[in-house]
PDB file of C-alpha atoms in Angstrom:
ATOM      1  CA  MET A 442     123.626 163.707 127.187  1.00  0.00           C
ATOM      2  CA  HIS A 443     119.978 164.244 126.452  1.00  0.00           C
ATOM      3  CA  PRO A 444     118.669 166.153 128.219  1.00  0.00           C
ATOM      4  CA  ALA A 445     121.708 168.094 129.380  1.00  0.00           C
ATOM      5  CA  PRO A 446     122.155 168.060 133.174  1.00  0.00           C
ATOM      6  CA  VAL A 447     121.282 171.149 135.208  1.00  0.00           C
ATOM      7  CA  LEU A 448     124.225 172.319 137.318  1.00  0.00           C
ATOM      8  CA  SER A 449     123.605 173.625 140.826  1.00  0.00           C
ATOM      9  CA  ALA A 450     127.135 174.946 141.414  1.00  0.00           C
ATOM     10  CA  PRO A 451     127.517 178.740 141.469  1.00  0.00           C
ATOM     11  CA  THR A 452     128.858 179.691 138.046  1.00  0.00           C
ATOM     12  CA  LEU A 453     130.702 182.728 136.692  1.00  0.00           C
ATOM     13  CA  VAL A 454     131.279 182.786 132.919  1.00  0.00           C
ATOM     14  CA  LEU A 455     133.799 185.394 131.729  1.00  0.00           C
ATOM     15  CA  HIS A 456     134.557 185.955 128.051  1.00  0.00           C
ATOM     16  CA  GLY A 457     137.039 188.144 126.265  1.00  0.00           C
ATOM     17  CA  GLY A 458     134.957 190.228 123.876  1.00  0.00           C
ATOM     18  CA  ALA A 459     137.378 189.683 120.977  1.00  0.00           C
ATOM     19  CA  ASP A 460     137.978 185.965 121.596  1.00  0.00           C
ATOM     20  CA  THR A 461     137.892 184.213 118.214  1.00  0.00           C
ATOM     21  CA  CYS A 462     138.193 180.686 119.662  1.00  0.00           C
ATOM     22  CA  ASN A 463     135.380 180.848 122.223  1.00  0.00           C
ATOM     23  CA  HIS A 464     133.167 183.738 121.152  1.00  0.00           C
ATOM     24  CA  PRO A 465     130.979 185.299 123.863  1.00  0.00           C
ATOM     25  CA  ASP A 466     127.863 184.315 121.908  1.00  0.00           C
ATOM     26  CA  SER A 467     128.736 180.650 122.570  1.00  0.00           C
ATOM     27  CA  SER A 468     127.377 180.938 126.126  1.00  0.00           C
ATOM     28  CA  LYS A 469     124.375 183.133 125.340  1.00  0.00           C
ATOM     29  CA  GLY A 470     121.018 181.746 126.482  1.00  0.00           C
ATOM     30  CA  ARG A 471     122.463 178.966 128.652  1.00  0.00           C
ATOM     31  CA  GLU A 472     120.902 180.104 131.939  1.00  0.00           C
ATOM     32  CA  ALA A 473     118.445 177.182 131.942  1.00  0.00           C
ATOM     33  CA  PHE A 474     121.358 174.773 132.480  1.00  0.00           C
ATOM     34  CA  PHE A 475     122.135 176.346 135.882  1.00  0.00           C
ATOM     35  CA  SER A 476     119.864 176.168 138.924  1.00  0.00           C
ATOM     36  CA  GLY A 477     122.294 178.002 141.213  1.00  0.00           C
ATOM     37  CA  TRP A 478     123.723 181.498 140.984  1.00  0.00           C
ATOM     38  CA  TYR A 479     124.811 182.241 137.404  1.00  0.00           C
ATOM     39  CA  GLU A 480     126.478 185.283 135.883  1.00  0.00           C
ATOM     40  CA  ARG A 481     127.788 185.727 132.341  1.00  0.00           C
ATOM     41  CA  GLN A 482     129.843 188.723 131.226  1.00  0.00           C
ATOM     42  CA  ALA A 483     132.150 189.715 128.383  1.00  0.00           C
ATOM     43  CA  ALA A 484     135.067 192.140 128.510  1.00  0.00           C
ATOM     44  CA  THR A 485     134.804 194.770 125.807  1.00  0.00           C
ATOM     45  CA  SER A 486     138.279 196.298 125.838  1.00  0.00           C
ATOM     46  CA  PRO A 487     141.449 194.183 125.609  1.00  0.00           C
ATOM     47  CA  ARG A 488     143.398 196.945 127.390  1.00  0.00           C
ATOM     48  CA  ALA A 489     141.049 196.923 130.382  1.00  0.00           C
ATOM     49  CA  ALA A 490     140.519 193.162 130.369  1.00  0.00           C
ATOM     50  CA  THR A 491     143.200 192.257 132.937  1.00  0.00           C
ATOM     51  CA  ALA A 492     141.817 194.562 135.629  1.00  0.00           C
ATOM     52  CA  TRP A 493     138.264 193.576 134.696  1.00  0.00           C
ATOM     53  CA  TRP A 494     138.991 189.816 135.008  1.00  0.00           C
ATOM     54  CA  CYS A 495     140.697 190.335 138.365  1.00  0.00           C
ATOM     55  CA  ALA A 496     137.800 192.414 139.706  1.00  0.00           C
ATOM     56  CA  LYS A 497     135.197 189.875 138.546  1.00  0.00           C
ATOM     57  CA  ALA A 498     137.142 186.898 139.938  1.00  0.00           C
ATOM     58  CA  SER A 499     137.689 188.669 143.278  1.00  0.00           C
ATOM     59  CA  SER A 500     134.012 189.576 143.513  1.00  0.00           C
ATOM     60  CA  TYR A 501     133.018 185.990 142.782  1.00  0.00           C
ATOM     61  CA  ARG A 502     135.481 184.649 145.341  1.00  0.00           C
ATOM     62  CA  ARG A 503     134.201 187.007 148.058  1.00  0.00           C
ATOM     63  CA  ARG A 504     130.640 186.003 147.239  1.00  0.00           C
ATOM     64  CA  ARG A 505     131.514 182.307 147.544  1.00  0.00           C
ATOM     65  CA  ALA A 506     133.769 182.538 150.628  1.00  0.00           C
ATOM     66  CA  PRO A 507     132.388 180.755 153.706  1.00  0.00           C
ATOM     67  CA  SER A 508     131.241 183.150 156.393  1.00  0.00           C
ATOM     68  CA  SER A 509     133.148 183.077 159.668  1.00  0.00           C
ATOM     69  CA  ASN A 510     131.116 182.506 162.815  1.00  0.00           C
TER      70      ASN A 510
END
């Protein structure tokens, strides 16, 4: 598609720092394609990655949860 669409959905991009199939650099500089909240991060240590992914996903979920009235 030319030009690429701009996405308004809140977006969290998480990469494994040592991922050889989808290298973290593949999402670098893509902020212009998102008009809503956008965060991009890469895990640096495979040993710490599981806890890191869980913490990031939980943080994102809390941020996106509807507020109770």
